[in-house]
PDB file of C-alpha atoms in Angstrom:
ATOM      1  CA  UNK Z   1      30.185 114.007 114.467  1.00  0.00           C
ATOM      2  CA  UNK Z   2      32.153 115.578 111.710  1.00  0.00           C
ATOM      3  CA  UNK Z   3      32.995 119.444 112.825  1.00  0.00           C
ATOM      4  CA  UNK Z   4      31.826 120.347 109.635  1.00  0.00           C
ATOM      5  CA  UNK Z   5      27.993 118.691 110.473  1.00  0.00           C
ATOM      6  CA  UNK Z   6      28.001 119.734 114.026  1.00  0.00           C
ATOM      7  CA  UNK Z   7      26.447 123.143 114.911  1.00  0.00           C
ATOM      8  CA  UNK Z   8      27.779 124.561 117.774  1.00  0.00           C
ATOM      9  CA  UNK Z   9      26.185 127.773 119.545  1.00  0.00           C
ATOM     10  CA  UNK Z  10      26.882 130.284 121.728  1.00  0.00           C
ATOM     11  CA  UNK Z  11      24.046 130.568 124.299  1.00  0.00           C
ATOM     12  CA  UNK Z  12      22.790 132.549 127.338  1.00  0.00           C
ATOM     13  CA  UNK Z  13      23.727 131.308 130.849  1.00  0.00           C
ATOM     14  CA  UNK Z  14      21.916 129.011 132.279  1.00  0.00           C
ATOM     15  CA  UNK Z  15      20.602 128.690 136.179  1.00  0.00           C
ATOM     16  CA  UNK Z  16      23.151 126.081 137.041  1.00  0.00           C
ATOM     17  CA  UNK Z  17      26.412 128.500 135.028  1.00  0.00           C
ATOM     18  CA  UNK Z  18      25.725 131.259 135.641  1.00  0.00           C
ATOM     19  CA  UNK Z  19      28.468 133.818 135.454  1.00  0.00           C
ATOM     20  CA  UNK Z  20      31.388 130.763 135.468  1.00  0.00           C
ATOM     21  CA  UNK Z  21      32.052 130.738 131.406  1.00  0.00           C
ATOM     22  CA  UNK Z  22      32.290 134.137 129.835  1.00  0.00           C
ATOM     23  CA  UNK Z  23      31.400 134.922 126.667  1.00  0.00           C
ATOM     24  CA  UNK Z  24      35.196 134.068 125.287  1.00  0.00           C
ATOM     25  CA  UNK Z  25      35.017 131.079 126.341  1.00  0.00           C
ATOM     26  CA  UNK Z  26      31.320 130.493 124.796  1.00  0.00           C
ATOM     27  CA  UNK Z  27      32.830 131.451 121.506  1.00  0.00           C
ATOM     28  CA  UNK Z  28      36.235 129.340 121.881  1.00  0.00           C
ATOM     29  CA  UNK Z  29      34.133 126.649 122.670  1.00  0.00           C
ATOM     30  CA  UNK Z  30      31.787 126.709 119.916  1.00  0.00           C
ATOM     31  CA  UNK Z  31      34.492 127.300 117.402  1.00  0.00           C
ATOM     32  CA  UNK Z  32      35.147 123.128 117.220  1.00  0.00           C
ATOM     33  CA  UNK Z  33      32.248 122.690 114.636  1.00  0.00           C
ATOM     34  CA  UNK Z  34      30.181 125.207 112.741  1.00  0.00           C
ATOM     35  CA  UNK Z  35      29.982 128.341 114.580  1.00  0.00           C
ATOM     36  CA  UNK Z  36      26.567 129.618 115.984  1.00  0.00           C
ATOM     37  CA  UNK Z  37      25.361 132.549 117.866  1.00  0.00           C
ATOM     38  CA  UNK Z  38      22.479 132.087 119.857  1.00  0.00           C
ATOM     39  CA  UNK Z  39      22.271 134.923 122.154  1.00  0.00           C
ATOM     40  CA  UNK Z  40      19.914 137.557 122.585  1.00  0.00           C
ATOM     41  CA  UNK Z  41      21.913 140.632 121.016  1.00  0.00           C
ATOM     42  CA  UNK Z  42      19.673 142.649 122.104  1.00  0.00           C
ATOM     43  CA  UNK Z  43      20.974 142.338 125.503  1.00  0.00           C
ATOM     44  CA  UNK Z  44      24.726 142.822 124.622  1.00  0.00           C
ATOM     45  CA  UNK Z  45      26.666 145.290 125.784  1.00  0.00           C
ATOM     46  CA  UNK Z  46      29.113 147.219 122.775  1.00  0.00           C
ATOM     47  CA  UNK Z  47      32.149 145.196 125.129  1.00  0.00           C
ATOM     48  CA  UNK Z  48      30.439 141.558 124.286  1.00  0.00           C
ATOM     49  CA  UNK Z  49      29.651 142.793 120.382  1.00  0.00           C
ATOM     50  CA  UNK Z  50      33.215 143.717 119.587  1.00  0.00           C
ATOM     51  CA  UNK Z  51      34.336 140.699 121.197  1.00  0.00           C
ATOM     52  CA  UNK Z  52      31.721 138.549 119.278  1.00  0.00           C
ATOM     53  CA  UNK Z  53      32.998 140.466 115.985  1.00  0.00           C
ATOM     54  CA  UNK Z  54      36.660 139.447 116.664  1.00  0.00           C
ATOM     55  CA  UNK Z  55      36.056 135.815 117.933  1.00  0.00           C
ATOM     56  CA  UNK Z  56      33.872 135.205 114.370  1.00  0.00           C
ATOM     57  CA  UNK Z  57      36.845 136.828 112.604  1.00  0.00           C
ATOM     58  CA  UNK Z  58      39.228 134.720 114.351  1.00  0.00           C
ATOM     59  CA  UNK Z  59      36.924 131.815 113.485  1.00  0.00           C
ATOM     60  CA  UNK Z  60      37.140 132.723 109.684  1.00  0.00           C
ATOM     61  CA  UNK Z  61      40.752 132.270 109.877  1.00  0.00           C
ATOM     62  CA  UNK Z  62      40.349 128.792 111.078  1.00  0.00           C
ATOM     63  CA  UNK Z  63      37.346 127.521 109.988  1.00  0.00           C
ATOM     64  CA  UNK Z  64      38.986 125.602 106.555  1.00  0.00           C
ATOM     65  CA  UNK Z  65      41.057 123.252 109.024  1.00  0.00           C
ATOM     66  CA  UNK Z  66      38.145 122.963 111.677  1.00  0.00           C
ATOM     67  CA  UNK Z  67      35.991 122.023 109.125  1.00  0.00           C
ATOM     68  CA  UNK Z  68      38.171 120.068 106.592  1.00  0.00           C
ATOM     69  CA  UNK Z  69      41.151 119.101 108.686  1.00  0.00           C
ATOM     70  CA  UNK Z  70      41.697 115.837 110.283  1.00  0.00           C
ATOM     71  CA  UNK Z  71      40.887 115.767 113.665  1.00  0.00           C
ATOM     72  CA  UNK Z  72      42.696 114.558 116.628  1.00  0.00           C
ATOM     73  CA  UNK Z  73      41.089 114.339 120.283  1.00  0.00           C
ATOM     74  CA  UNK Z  74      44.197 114.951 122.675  1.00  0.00           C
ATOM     75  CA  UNK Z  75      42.695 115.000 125.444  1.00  0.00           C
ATOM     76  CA  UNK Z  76      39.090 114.200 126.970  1.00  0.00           C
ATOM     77  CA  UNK Z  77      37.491 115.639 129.675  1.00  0.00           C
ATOM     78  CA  UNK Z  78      35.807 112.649 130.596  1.00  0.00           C
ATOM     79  CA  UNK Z  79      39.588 111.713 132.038  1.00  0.00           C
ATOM     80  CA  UNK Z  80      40.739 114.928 133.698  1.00  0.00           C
ATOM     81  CA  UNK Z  81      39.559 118.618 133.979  1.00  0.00           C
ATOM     82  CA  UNK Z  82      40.842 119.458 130.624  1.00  0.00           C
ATOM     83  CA  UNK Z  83      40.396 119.154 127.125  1.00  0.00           C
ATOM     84  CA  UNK Z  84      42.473 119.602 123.729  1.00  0.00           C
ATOM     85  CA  UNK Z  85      41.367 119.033 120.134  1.00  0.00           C
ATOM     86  CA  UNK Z  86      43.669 119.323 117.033  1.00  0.00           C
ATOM     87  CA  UNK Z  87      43.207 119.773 113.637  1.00  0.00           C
ATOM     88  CA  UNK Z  88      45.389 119.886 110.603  1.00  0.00           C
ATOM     89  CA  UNK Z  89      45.256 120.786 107.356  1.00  0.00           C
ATOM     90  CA  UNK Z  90      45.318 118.286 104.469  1.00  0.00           C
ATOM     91  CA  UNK Z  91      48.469 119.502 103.724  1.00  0.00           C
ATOM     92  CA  UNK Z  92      49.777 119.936 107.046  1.00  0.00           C
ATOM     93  CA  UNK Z  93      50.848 123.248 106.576  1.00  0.00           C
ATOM     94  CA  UNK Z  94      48.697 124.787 109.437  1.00  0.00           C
ATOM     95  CA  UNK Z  95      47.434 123.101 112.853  1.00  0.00           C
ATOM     96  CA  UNK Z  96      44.439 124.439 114.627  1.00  0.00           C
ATOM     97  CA  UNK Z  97      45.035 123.439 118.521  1.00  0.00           C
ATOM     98  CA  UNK Z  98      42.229 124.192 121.129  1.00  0.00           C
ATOM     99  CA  UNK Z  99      42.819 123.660 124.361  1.00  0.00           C
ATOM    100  CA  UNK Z 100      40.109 124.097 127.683  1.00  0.00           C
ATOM    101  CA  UNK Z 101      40.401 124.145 131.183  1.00  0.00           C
ATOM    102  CA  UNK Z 102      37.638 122.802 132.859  1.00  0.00           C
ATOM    103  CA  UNK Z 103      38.936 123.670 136.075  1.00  0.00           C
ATOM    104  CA  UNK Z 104      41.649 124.143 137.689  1.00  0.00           C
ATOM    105  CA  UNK Z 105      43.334 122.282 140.848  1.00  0.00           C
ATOM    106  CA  UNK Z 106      46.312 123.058 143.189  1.00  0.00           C
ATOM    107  CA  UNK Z 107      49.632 121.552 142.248  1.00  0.00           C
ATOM    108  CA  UNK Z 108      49.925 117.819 143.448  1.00  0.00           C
ATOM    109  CA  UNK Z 109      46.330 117.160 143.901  1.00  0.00           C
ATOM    110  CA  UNK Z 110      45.007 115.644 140.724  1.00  0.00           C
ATOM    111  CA  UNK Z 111      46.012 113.273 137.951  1.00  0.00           C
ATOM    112  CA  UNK Z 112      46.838 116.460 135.479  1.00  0.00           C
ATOM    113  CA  UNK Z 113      48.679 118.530 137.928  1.00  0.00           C
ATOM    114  CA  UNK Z 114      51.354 115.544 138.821  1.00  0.00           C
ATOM    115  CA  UNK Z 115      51.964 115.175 135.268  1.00  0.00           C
ATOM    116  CA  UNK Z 116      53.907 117.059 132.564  1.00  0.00           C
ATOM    117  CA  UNK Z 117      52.664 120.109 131.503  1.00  0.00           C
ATOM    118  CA  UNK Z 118      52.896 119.748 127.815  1.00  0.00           C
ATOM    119  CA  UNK Z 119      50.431 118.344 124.894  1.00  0.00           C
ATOM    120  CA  UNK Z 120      51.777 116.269 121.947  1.00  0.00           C
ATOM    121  CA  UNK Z 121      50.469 116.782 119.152  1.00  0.00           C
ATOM    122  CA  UNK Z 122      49.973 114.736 116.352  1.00  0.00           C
ATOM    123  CA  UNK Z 123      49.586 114.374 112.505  1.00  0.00           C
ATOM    124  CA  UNK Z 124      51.918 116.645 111.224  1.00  0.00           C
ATOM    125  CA  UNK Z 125      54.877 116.363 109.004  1.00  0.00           C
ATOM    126  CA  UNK Z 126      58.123 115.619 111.072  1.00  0.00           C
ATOM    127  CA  UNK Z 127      60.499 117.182 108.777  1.00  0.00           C
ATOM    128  CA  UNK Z 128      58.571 120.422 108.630  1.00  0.00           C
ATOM    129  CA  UNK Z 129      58.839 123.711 110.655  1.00  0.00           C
ATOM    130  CA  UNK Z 130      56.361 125.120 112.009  1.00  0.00           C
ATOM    131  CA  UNK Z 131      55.693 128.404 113.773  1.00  0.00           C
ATOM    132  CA  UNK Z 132      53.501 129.361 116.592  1.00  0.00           C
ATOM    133  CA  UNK Z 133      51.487 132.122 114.770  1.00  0.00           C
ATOM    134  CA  UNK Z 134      51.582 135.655 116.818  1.00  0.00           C
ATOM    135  CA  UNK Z 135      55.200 134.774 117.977  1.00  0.00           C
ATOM    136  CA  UNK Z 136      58.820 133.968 117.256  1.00  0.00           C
ATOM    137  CA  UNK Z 137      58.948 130.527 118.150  1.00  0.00           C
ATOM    138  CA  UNK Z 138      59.620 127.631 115.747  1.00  0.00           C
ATOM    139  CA  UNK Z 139      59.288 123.971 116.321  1.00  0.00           C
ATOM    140  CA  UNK Z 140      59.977 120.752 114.139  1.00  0.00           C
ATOM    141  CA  UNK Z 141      56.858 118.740 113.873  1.00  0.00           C
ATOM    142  CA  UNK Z 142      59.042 115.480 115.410  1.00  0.00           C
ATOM    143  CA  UNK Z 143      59.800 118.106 118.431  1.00  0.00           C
ATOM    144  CA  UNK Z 144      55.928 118.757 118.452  1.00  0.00           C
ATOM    145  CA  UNK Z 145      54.908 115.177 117.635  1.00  0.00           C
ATOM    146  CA  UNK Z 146      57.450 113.947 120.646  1.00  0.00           C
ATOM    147  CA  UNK Z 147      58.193 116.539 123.329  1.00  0.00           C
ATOM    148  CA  UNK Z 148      55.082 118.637 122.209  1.00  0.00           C
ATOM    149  CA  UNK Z 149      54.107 122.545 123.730  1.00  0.00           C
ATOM    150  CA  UNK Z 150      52.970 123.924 127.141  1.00  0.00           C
ATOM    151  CA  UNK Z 151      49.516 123.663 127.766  1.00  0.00           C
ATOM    152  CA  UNK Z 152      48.601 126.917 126.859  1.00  0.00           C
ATOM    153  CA  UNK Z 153      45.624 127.351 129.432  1.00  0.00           C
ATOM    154  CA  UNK Z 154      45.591 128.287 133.615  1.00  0.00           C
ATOM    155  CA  UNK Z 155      42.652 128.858 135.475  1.00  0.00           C
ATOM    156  CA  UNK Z 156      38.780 127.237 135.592  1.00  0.00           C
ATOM    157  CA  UNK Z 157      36.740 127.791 132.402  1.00  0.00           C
ATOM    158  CA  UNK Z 158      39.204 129.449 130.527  1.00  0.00           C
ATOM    159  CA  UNK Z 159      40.248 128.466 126.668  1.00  0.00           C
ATOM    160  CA  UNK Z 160      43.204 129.037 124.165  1.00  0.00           C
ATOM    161  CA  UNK Z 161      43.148 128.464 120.957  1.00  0.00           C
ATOM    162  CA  UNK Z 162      46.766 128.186 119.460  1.00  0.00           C
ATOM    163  CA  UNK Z 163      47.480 128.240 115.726  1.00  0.00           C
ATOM    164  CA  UNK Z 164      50.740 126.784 113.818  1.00  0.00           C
ATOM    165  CA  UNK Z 165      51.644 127.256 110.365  1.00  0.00           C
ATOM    166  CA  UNK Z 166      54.126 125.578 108.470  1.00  0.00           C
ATOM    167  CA  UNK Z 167      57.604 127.665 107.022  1.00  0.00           C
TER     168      UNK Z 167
END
């Protein structure tokens, strides 16, 4: 479904989860539609309500090109233990990329580990430059489109979401 029809919630744990995703990774996870909290807050400690303020704040910022921005399915964890999502603006100014680890394997042993370690991306505008927000670094969309960036992610049930904006 379209991210901007799909309701996605954050939830308590579960019998068969408990204590593997933490509540990060709840929110980064239910940041790739319309963002829902379905927790008990009652039960929060003041740690898991600031982080819930910042992770809805952070979803403001991002929530035009989740919404309204063309998707792009990198890749699925049906084929390995990760997962990546893009979406860009109509413009392609600005590229929301969200990456997950679903776990995480020694070097050598799986598919994912034997490969290269970077995600293409796709959909931009070649000629344009684009910086990874929060840092210095600049990259051509061909560079990202061809060569792409370092998954951003290490370890089991962990999540990045990595932002890119146009110069």
């Amino acid at each position: 479904f379209p991210a901007n029809t799909m309701v996605c919630w954050t939830t308590d744990e579960d019998a068969h989860t408990k204590h593997l995703m933490t509540l990060d990774y709840k929110f980064e996870v239910a940041m790739l539609g319309v963002l829902g909290v379905g927790n008990n807050l009652n039960k929060w400690t003041q740690i898991e309500i600031d982080l819930a303020k910042k992770k809805i704040q952070d979803y403001k910022e991002i929530r035009e090109e989740i919404q309204n921005g063309k998707a792009y399915r990198l890749k699925s964890p049906f084929n390995s233990n990760r997962m990546a999502v893009e979406y860009v603006s109509p413009d392609q100014n600005k590229l929301v990329l969200c990456c997950y680890n679903l776990a995480e394997y020694m070097n050598g042993v799986s598919v994912d580990s034997r490969q290269a370690q970077n995600i293409v991306l796709k959909g931009l505008d070649a000629g344009k430059t684009y910086q990874l927000e929060g840092t210095s670094e600049k990259f051509k969309g061909s560079f990202l489109m061809s060569v792409g960036v370092k998954w951003p992610v290490t370890g089991a049930y962990k999540s990045k979401i990595v932002v890119l904006k146009a110069n």
